[in-house]
Structure formats: structure tokens, C-alpha cells
CSV table of C-alpha atoms and ligand atoms in Angstrom, one decimal:
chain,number,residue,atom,x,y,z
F,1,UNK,CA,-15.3,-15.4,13.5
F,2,UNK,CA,-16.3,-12.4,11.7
F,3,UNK,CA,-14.2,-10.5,8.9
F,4,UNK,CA,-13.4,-6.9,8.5
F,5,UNK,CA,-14.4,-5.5,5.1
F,6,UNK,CA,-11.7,-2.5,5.8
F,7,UNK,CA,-9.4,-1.0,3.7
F,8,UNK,CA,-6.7,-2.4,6.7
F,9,UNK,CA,-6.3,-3.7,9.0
F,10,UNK,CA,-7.6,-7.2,7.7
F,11,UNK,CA,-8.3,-10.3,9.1
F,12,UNK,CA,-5.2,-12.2,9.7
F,13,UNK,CA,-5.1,-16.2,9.5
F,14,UNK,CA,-5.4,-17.9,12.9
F,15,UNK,CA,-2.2,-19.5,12.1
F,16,UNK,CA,-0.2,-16.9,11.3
F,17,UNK,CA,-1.7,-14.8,14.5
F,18,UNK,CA,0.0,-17.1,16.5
F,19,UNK,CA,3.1,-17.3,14.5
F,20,UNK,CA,4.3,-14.4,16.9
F,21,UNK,CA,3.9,-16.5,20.1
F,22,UNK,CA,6.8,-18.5,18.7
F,23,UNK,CA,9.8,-18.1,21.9
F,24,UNK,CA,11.7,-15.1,20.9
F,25,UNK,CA,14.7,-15.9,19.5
F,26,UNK,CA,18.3,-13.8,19.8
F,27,UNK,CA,17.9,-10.9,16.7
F,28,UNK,CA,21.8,-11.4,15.9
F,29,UNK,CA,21.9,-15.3,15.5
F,30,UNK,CA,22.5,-17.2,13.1
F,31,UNK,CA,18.8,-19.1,13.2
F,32,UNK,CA,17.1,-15.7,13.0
F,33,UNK,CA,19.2,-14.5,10.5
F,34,UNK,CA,18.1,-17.2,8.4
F,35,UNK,CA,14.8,-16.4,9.0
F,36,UNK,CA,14.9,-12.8,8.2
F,37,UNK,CA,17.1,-13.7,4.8
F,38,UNK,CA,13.9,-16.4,4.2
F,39,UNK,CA,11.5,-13.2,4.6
F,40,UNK,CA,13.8,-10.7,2.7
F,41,UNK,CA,14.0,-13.1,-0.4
F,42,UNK,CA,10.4,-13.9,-0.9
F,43,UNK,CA,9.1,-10.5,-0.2
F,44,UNK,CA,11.0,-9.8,-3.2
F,45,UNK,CA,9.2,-12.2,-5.3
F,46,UNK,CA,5.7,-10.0,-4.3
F,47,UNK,CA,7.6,-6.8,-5.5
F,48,UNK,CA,8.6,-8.6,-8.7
F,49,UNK,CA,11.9,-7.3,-8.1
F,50,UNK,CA,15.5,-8.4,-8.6
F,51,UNK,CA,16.6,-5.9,-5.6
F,52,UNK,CA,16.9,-5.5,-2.2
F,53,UNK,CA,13.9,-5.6,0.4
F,54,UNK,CA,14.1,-3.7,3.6
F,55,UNK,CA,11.8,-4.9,6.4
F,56,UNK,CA,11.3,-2.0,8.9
F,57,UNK,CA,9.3,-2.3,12.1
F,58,UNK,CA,7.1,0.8,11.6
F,59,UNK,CA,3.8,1.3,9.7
F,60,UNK,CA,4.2,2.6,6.1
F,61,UNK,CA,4.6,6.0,7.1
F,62,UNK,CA,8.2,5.0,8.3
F,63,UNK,CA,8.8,4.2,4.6
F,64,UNK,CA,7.1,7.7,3.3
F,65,UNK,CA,9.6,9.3,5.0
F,66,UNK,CA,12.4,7.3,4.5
F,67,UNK,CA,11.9,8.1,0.8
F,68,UNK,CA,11.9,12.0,1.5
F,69,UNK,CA,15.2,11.8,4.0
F,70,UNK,CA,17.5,9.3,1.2
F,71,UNK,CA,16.4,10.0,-2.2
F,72,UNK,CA,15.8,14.0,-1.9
F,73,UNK,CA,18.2,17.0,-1.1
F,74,UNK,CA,15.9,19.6,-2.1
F,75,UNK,CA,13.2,18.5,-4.2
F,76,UNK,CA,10.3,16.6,-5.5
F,77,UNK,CA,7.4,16.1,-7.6
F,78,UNK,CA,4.4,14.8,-5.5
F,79,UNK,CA,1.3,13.4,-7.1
F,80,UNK,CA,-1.6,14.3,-5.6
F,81,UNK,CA,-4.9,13.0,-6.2
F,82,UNK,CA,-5.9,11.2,-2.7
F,83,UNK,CA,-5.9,11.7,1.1
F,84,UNK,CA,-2.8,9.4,1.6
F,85,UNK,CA,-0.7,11.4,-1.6
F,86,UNK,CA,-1.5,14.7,0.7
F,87,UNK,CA,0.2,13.1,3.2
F,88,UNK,CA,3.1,12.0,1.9
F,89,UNK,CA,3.7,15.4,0.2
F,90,UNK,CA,3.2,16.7,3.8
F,91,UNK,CA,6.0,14.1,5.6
F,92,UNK,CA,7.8,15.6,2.5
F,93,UNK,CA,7.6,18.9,3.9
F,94,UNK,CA,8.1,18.7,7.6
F,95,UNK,CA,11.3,16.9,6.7
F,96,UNK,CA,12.5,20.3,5.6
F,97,UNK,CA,12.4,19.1,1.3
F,98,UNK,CA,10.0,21.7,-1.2
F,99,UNK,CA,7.7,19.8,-2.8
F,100,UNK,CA,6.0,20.9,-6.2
F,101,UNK,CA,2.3,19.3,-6.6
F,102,UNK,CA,0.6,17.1,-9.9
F,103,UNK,CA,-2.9,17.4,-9.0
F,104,UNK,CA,-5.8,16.2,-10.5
F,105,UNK,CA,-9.3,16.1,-8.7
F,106,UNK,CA,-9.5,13.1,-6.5
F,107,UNK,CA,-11.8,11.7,-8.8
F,108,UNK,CA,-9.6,11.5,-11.4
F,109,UNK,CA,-6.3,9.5,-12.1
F,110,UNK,CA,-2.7,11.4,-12.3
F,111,UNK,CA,-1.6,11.0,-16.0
F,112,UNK,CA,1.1,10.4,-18.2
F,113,UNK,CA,0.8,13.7,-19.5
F,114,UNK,CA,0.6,16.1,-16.4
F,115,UNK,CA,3.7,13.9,-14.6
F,116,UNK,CA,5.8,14.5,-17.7
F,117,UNK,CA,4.8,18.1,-18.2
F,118,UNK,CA,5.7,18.9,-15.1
F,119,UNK,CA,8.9,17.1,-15.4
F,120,UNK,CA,9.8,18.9,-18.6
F,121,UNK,CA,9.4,22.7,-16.5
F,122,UNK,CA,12.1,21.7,-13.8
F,123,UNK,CA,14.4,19.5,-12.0
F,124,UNK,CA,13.4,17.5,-9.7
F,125,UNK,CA,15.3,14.4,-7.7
F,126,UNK,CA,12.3,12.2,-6.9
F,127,UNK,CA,8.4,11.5,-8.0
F,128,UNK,CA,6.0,10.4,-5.2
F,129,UNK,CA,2.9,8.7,-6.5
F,130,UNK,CA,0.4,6.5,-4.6
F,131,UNK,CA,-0.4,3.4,-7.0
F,132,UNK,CA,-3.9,2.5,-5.1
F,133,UNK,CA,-5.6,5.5,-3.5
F,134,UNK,CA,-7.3,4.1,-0.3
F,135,UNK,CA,-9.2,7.3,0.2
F,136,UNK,CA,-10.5,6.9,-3.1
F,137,UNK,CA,-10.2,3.6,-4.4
F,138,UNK,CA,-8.9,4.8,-7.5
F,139,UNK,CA,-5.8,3.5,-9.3
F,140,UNK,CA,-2.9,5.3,-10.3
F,141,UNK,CA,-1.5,4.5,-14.0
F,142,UNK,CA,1.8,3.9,-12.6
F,143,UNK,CA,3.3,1.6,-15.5
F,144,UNK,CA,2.5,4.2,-18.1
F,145,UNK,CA,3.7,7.4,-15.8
F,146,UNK,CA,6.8,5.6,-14.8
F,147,UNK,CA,7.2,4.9,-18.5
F,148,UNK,CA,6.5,8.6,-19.3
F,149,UNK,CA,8.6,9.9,-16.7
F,150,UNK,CA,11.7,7.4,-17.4
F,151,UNK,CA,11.7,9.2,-20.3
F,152,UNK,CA,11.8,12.7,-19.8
F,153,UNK,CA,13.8,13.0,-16.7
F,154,UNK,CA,15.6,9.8,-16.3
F,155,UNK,CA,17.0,11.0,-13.7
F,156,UNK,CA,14.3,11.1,-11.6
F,157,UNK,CA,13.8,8.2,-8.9
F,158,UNK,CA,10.3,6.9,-9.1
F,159,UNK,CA,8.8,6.0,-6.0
F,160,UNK,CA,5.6,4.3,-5.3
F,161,UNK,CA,3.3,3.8,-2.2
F,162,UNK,CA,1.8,0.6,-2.9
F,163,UNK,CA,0.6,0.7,0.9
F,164,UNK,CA,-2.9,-0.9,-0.1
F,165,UNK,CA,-2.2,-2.7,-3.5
F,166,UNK,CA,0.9,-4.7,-2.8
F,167,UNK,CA,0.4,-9.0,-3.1
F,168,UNK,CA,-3.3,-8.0,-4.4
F,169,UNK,CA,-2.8,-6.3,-7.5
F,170,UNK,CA,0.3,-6.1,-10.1
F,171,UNK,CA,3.1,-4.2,-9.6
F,172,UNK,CA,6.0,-5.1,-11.6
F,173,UNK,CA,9.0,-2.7,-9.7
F,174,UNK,CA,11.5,-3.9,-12.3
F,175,UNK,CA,9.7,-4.2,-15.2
F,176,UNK,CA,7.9,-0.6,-14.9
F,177,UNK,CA,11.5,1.3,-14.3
F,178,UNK,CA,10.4,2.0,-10.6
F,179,UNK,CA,13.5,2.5,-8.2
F,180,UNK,CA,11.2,2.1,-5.0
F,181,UNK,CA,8.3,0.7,-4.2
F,182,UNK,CA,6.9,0.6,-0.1
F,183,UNK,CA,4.3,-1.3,1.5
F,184,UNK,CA,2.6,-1.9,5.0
F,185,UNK,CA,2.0,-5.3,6.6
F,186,UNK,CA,-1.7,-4.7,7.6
F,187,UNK,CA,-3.2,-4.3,4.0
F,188,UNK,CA,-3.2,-7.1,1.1
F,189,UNK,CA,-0.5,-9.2,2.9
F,190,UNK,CA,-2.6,-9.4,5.7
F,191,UNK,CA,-0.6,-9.5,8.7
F,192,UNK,CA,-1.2,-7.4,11.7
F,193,UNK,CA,0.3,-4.0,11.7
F,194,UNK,CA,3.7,-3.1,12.7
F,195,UNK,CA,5.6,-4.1,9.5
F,196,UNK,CA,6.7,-1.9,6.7
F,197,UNK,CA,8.0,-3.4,3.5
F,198,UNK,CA,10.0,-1.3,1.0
F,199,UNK,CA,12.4,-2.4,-1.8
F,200,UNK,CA,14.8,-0.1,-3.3
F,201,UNK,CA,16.7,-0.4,-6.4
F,202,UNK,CA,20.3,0.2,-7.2
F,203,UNK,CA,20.6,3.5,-8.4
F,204,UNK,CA,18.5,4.5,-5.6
F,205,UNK,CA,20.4,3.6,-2.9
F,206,UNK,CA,23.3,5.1,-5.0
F,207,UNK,CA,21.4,8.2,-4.4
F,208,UNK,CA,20.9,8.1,-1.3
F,209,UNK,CA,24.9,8.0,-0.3
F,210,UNK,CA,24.8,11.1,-1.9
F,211,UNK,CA,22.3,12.3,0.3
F,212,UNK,CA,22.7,14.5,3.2
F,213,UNK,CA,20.7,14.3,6.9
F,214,UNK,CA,19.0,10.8,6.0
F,215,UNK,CA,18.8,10.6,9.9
F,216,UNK,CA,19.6,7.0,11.0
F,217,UNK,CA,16.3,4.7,12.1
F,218,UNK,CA,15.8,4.9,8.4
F,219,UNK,CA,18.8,5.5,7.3
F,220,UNK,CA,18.9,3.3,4.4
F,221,UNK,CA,22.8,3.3,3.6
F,222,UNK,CA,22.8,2.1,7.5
F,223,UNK,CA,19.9,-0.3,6.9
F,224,UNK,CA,22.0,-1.7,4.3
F,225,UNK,CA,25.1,-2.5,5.9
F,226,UNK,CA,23.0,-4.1,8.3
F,227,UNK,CA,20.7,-5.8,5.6
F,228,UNK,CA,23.9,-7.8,4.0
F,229,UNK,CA,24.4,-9.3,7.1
F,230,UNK,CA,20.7,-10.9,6.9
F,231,UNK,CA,20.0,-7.7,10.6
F,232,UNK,CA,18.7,-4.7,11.4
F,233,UNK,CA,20.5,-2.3,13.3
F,234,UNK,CA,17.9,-1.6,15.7
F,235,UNK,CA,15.7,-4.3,17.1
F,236,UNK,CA,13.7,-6.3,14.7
F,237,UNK,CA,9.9,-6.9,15.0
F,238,UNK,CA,10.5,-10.5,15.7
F,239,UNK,CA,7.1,-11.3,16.2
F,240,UNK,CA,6.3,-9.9,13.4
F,241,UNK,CA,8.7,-11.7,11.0
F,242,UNK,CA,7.7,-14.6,12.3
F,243,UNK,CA,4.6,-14.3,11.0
F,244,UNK,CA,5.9,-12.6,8.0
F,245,UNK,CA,7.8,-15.3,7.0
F,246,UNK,CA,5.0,-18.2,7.4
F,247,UNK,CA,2.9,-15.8,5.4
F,248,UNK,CA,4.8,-15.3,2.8
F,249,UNK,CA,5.4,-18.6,2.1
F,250,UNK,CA,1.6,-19.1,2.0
F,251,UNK,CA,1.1,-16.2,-0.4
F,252,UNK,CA,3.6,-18.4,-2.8
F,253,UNK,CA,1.8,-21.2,-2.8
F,254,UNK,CA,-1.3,-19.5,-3.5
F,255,UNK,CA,0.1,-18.3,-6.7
F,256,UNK,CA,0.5,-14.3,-7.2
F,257,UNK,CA,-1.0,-15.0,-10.2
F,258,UNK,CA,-4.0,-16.4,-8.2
F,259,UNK,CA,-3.9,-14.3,-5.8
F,260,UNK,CA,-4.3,-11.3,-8.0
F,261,UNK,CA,-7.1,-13.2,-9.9
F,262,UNK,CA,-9.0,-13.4,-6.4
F,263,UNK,CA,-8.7,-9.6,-5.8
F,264,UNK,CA,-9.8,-9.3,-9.4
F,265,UNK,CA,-13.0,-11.1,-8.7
F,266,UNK,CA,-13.8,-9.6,-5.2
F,267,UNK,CA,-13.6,-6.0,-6.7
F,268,UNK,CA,-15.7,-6.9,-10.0
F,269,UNK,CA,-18.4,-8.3,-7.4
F,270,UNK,CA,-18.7,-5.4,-5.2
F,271,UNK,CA,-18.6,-3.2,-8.3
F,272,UNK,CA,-21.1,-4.6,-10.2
F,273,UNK,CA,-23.2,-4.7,-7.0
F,274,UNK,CA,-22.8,-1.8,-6.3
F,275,UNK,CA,-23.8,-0.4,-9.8
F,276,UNK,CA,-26.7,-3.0,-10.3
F,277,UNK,CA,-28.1,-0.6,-6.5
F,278,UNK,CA,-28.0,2.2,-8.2
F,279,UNK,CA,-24.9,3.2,-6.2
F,280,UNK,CA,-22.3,5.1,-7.6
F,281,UNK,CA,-18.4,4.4,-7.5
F,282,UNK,CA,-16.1,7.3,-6.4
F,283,UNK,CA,-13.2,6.1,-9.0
F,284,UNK,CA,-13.8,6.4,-12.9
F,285,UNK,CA,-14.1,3.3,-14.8
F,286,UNK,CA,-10.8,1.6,-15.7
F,287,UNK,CA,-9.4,3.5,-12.9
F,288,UNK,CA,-11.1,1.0,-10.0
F,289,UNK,CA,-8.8,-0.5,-7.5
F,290,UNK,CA,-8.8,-4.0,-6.7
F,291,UNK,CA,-8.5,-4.2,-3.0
F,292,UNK,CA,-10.7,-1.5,-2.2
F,293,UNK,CA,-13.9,0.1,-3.5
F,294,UNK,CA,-15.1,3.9,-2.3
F,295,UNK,CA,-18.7,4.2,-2.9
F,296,UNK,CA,-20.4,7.4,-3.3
F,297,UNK,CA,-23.1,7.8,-0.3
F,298,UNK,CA,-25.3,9.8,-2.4
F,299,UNK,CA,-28.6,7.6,-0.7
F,300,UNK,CA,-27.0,9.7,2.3
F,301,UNK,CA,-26.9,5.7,4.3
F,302,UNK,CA,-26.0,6.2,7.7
F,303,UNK,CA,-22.7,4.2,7.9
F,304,UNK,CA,-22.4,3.9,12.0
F,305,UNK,CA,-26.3,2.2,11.3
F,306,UNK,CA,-25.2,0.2,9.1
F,307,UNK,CA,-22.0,-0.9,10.9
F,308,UNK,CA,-23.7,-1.4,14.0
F,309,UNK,CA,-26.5,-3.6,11.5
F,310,UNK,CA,-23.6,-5.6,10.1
F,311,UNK,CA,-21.7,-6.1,13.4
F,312,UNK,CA,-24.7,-8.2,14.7
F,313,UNK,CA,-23.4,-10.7,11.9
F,314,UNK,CA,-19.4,-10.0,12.7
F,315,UNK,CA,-18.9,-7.8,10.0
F,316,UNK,CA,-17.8,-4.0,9.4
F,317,UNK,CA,-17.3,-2.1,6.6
F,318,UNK,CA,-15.4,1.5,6.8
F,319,UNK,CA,-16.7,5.0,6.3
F,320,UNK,CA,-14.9,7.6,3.6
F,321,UNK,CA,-11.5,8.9,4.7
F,322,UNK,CA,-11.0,12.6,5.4
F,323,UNK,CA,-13.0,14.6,3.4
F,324,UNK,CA,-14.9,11.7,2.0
F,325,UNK,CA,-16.0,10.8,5.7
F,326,UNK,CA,-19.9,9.9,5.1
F,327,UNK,CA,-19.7,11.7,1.6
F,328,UNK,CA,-18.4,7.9,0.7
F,329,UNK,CA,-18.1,4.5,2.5
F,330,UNK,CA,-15.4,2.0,1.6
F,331,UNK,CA,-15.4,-1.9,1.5
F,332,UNK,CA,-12.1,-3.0,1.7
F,333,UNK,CA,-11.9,-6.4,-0.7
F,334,UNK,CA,-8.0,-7.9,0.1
F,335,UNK,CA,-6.3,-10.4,2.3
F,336,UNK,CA,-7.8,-13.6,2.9
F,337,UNK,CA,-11.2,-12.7,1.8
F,338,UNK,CA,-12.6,-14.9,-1.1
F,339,UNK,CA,-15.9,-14.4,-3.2
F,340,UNK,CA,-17.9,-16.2,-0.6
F,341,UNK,CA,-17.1,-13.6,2.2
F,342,UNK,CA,-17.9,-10.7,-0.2
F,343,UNK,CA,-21.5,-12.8,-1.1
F,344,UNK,CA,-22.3,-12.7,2.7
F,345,UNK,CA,-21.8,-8.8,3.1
F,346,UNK,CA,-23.3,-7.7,0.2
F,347,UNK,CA,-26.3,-10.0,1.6
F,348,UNK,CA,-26.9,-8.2,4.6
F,349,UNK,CA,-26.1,-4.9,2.8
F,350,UNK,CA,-29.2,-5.4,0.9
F,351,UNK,CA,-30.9,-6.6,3.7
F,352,UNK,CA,-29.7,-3.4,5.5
F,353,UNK,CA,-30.5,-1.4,2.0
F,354,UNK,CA,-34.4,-3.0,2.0
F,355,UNK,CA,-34.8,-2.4,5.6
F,356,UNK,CA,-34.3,1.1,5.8
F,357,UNK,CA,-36.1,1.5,2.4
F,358,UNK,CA,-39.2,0.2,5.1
Q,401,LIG,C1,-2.3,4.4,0.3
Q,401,LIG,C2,-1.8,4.5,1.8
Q,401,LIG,N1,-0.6,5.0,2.0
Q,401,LIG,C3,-0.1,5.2,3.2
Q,401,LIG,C4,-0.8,4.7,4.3
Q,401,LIG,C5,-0.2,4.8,5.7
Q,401,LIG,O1,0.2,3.6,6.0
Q,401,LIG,P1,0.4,3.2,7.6
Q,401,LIG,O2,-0.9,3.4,8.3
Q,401,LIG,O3,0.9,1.7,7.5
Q,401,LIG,O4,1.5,4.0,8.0
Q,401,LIG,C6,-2.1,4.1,4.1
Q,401,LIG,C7,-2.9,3.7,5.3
Q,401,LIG,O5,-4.0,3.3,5.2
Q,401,LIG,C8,-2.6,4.0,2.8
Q,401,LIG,O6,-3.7,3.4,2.6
């Protein structure tokens, strides 16, 4: 079998794929409950989080939004540095909420400084920052904004899309004062799509009570209620948690310590390759996410060539997102991948690379 070198979806384990051919089981009984309290309790140990973790059946998105409708009357701050921060600022807005933008030039990292000056001007009920930018491959500071923030407007809930990071690089929710932190199934946990993870802390769900017009598929005082009793008020991905739950369980054994060392190691290999070809990286040093890595295209490579090139050996790489579309190309380093997958690409990159120097 081949392997996707995406930023998502990934390659899922054979295993796990079929996982969610188990027979269906009842959604309210008590042998599904168990499994869904199984899923619930080690997704928090990936969150690094003391509190509760809902598991929605939607993509992240679902989670953007159910940030906007329970933690904001009026309004937030949005950080904006990336294609998917522009689009959460946008769910923002079509939900009716005004929105006040931290910008920085997507090659650049939101700071400290600009979060807390903004924070200083005005009130605002909620911060939206994406920790790793997919579009970019550039990672947020969110421990030291967080830390800014916390301090300055404490009460301000912090919320993080960790959409691309999540189980492949650190994000300590309880530790870094965040009050929620959301995820997608189809990225570094590397399950199929269709799952969205997001844990939320206390004083955010007390916010959201006060909130008016939350809606109700994610409704989180309703998803709550539901969530205590180990359910979901609508119907349940079961599939999905199936496979959820075996994967889980495989991420712990693999150590998230290991895991995150893995990631490390992909990243710094495509990196430094990518360096040592005279190839330039989109995100600032220090600022370079480990899951993904946005390459400038500046040798102006054809990327559906080079697809079609590497698809002859199973592989595929992905092209820039949005504006970046064949400004950049991306090679998406999380999942299952290890260092001997990444060896392989790069291979046939340079083979690709030397070729069409020819
Ligand atoms: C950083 C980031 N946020 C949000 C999303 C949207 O997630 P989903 O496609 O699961 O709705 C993506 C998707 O690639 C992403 O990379």
C-alpha cells in the first residue's frame, strides 16, 4: 500500500479501518456506553486534560462553530495568520457574533504582544487561535499567548483549533490555562474523517449556560447532559468510535511522549531536506510545525507532475492551500508515518527534482 504525505486525510491502520465493520451495536446500551466512556477517557489523556471530552460526529468545523454559538454573545478576538484562522473568524461571523482580527502576515506567528494589546483596548468574551496552521505550516505560540492573555483579560475563554497538531505535537490544555481545545479525527490521530474531538473546561461550559441561541446539534449544555450519561443525544458515529477507541488505545501504548518524538523527527527530516535543496520553508524558524511542512515553490515545480510522478510509487504529496495553491506545496508528516516512509518520498522527490533538472 502506498501512503499519503497530506496534511489529512492520512493513512489509517488496516486494523483500525476495519474496526467499523464491527456489527452495530444499540447507541443507548449499556455495552456501547462503555465503549464511548473508554473513548471519552483516553481522549482526554491526548488533550492533557483533567476535563471533559466531547466526541461529535462532524468534521472539525462542527467544533469551530460550536465554539462561536456557547462561548460568545457578542464578541471575539480572532487570530489570524492562516487560511483555516480566516475561516473560523468567518463561521464566527455567519453565526451572527462581531469578530475583531490579530493579524500578522501568514508568514509570521501571532504574538504575545499583539494578543494582549488587543486585549488591553476592549472586551472581548472569547480568543480563537489556530495552534498549527495547515495552510502554512507555521506554529502558533499558544503556551505563551494563553499565558499573556490569562493575564490581561482573564476573563477571556481561550480556545484553540488544534485540528492538525493534536496526538502529534504538545498541547498541554490544563497546564497552558486553555478552556477549549478541538480537534478532527482525520489528521494526527489518523482515523478516517467524520469525528471531531473537542474538550472544554469548566468555566467554559459555565459560560456557555449563560449563553443565548447555542442552537442544539452542538449545543454543548445539551451535549453535556447527554455526555454524563456516557450518550449523545443524536446518533453517534458508531463506526467511528469503534475505531476511535481501538486507536486510542494504540496511541497510549505508543507513548505520547513517543509519539511526539516521532513527529519531531519526521518534520526535522523533511526540513532539513528541504533546506539542504535549496528549497525554502513558508514558516520562520522556531515557528515550524511538526506534522506538516509548507514549502515555498519558488523552483515554480509543477505539483500535479510531480503527483502524478509520485503516484506511480503510491504516494502523493499536497499542493498550497488557498492562496498558497502552487505558490507552496505541503508534505503532511503525522499519523502512522515513521522516518522510513519520509526516506522513501524524499527519494523519489529528488529523483523527480533531478529529472526535471534533465
Ligand atoms: C487547522 C485546521 N483547522 C480546521 C480545519 C477544518 O477541519 P475539518 O475539515 O475537519 O472540518 C482544518 C482542515 O484541514 C485545519 O487544517
Amino acid at each position: 500500500m502506498g501512503h499519503l504525505f497530506i496534511p489529512g486525510p492520512v493513512d489509517v491502520n488496516d486494523q483500525i479501518a476495519a474496526a467499523q465493520a464491527q456489527p452495530m451495536l444499540p447507541h443507548r446500551s449499556a455495552q456501547f456506553e462503555g465503549i464511548f466512556r473508554r473513548c471519552a477517557e483516553n481522549a482526554q489523556k491526548l488533550f492533557l486534560t483533567q476535563f471533559r471530552v466531547f466526541i461529535s460526529a462532524s468534521s472539525g468545523t462542527g467544533l469551530h462553530e460550536a465554539a462561536v454559538r456557547n462561548f460568545v454573545n457578542r464578541r471575539m478576538l480572532c487570530c489570524v495568520n492562516g487560511a483555516f484562522a480566516a475561516r473560523w473568524q468567518q463561521v464566527a461571523e455567519s453565526n451572527g457574533k462581531e469578530t475583531d482580527v490579530v493579524e500578522t502576515e501568514w508568514k509570521q506567528p501571532i504574538t504575545a504582544e499583539l494578543v494582549a494589546g488587543a486585549l488591553k483596548k476592549k472586551d472581548y468574551e472569547a480568543l480563537l487561535l489556530v495552534h498549527n496552521e495547515t495552510s502554512t505550516g507555521l506554529v502558533n505560540p499558544v503556551q505563551e499567548i494563553a499565558a499573556a492573555a490569562n493575564k490581561v483579560s482573564p476573563n477571556t475563554l481561550i480556545c484553540i483549533d488544534a485540528v492538525s497538531s493534536l496526538a502529534g505535537d504538545r498541547i498541554e490544555m490544563d497546564a497552558w490555562g486553555l478552556d477549549m481545545v478541538l480537534t478532527s479525527s482525520q489528521k494526527a490521530i489518523a482515523l478516517p474523517p467524520g469525528l471531531a474531538l473537542g474538550a472544554v473546561n469548566d468555566r467554559a461550559m459555565a459560560k456557555a449556560e449563560m449563553v443565548q441561541n447555542r442552537g442544539w446539534y452542538f449545543d454543548l449544555v445539551r451535549l453535556e447532559k447527554h455526555r454524563l450519561k456516557d450518550s449523545t443525544p443524536a446518533t453517534p458515529a458508531i463506526g467511528l468510535i469503534y475505531a476511535l477507541d481501538m486507536q486510542l488505545q494504540r496511541i497510549l501504548s505508543e507513548g505520547l511522549e513517543a509519539r511526539f518524538a516521532r513527529h519531531a523527527a519526521m518534520a526535522e527530516l523533511v526540513q532539513t531536506w528541504a533546506i539542504s535543496r535549496g528549497l525554502e520553508l513558508y514558516a520562520p524558524e522556531g515557528y515550524r510545525s511538526k506534522t506538516v511542512t509548507t514549502i515555498d515553490n519558488k523552483l515554480g515545480i509543477d505539483v500535479g507532475k510531480l503527483n502524478a510522478f509520485l503516484g506511480e510509487r503510491g504516494m502523493r504529496i499536497a499542493n498550497g492551500y488557498g492562496p498558497l495553491k502552487d505558490k507552496t506545496f505541503r508534505i503532511g508528516h503525522m499519523g502512522e508515518l515513521g522516518l522510513s516512509d519520509i526516506e522513501e518520498l524524499l527519494a523519489a522527490m529528488d529523483e523527480y527534482l533531478n529529472l526535471s533538472k534533465s
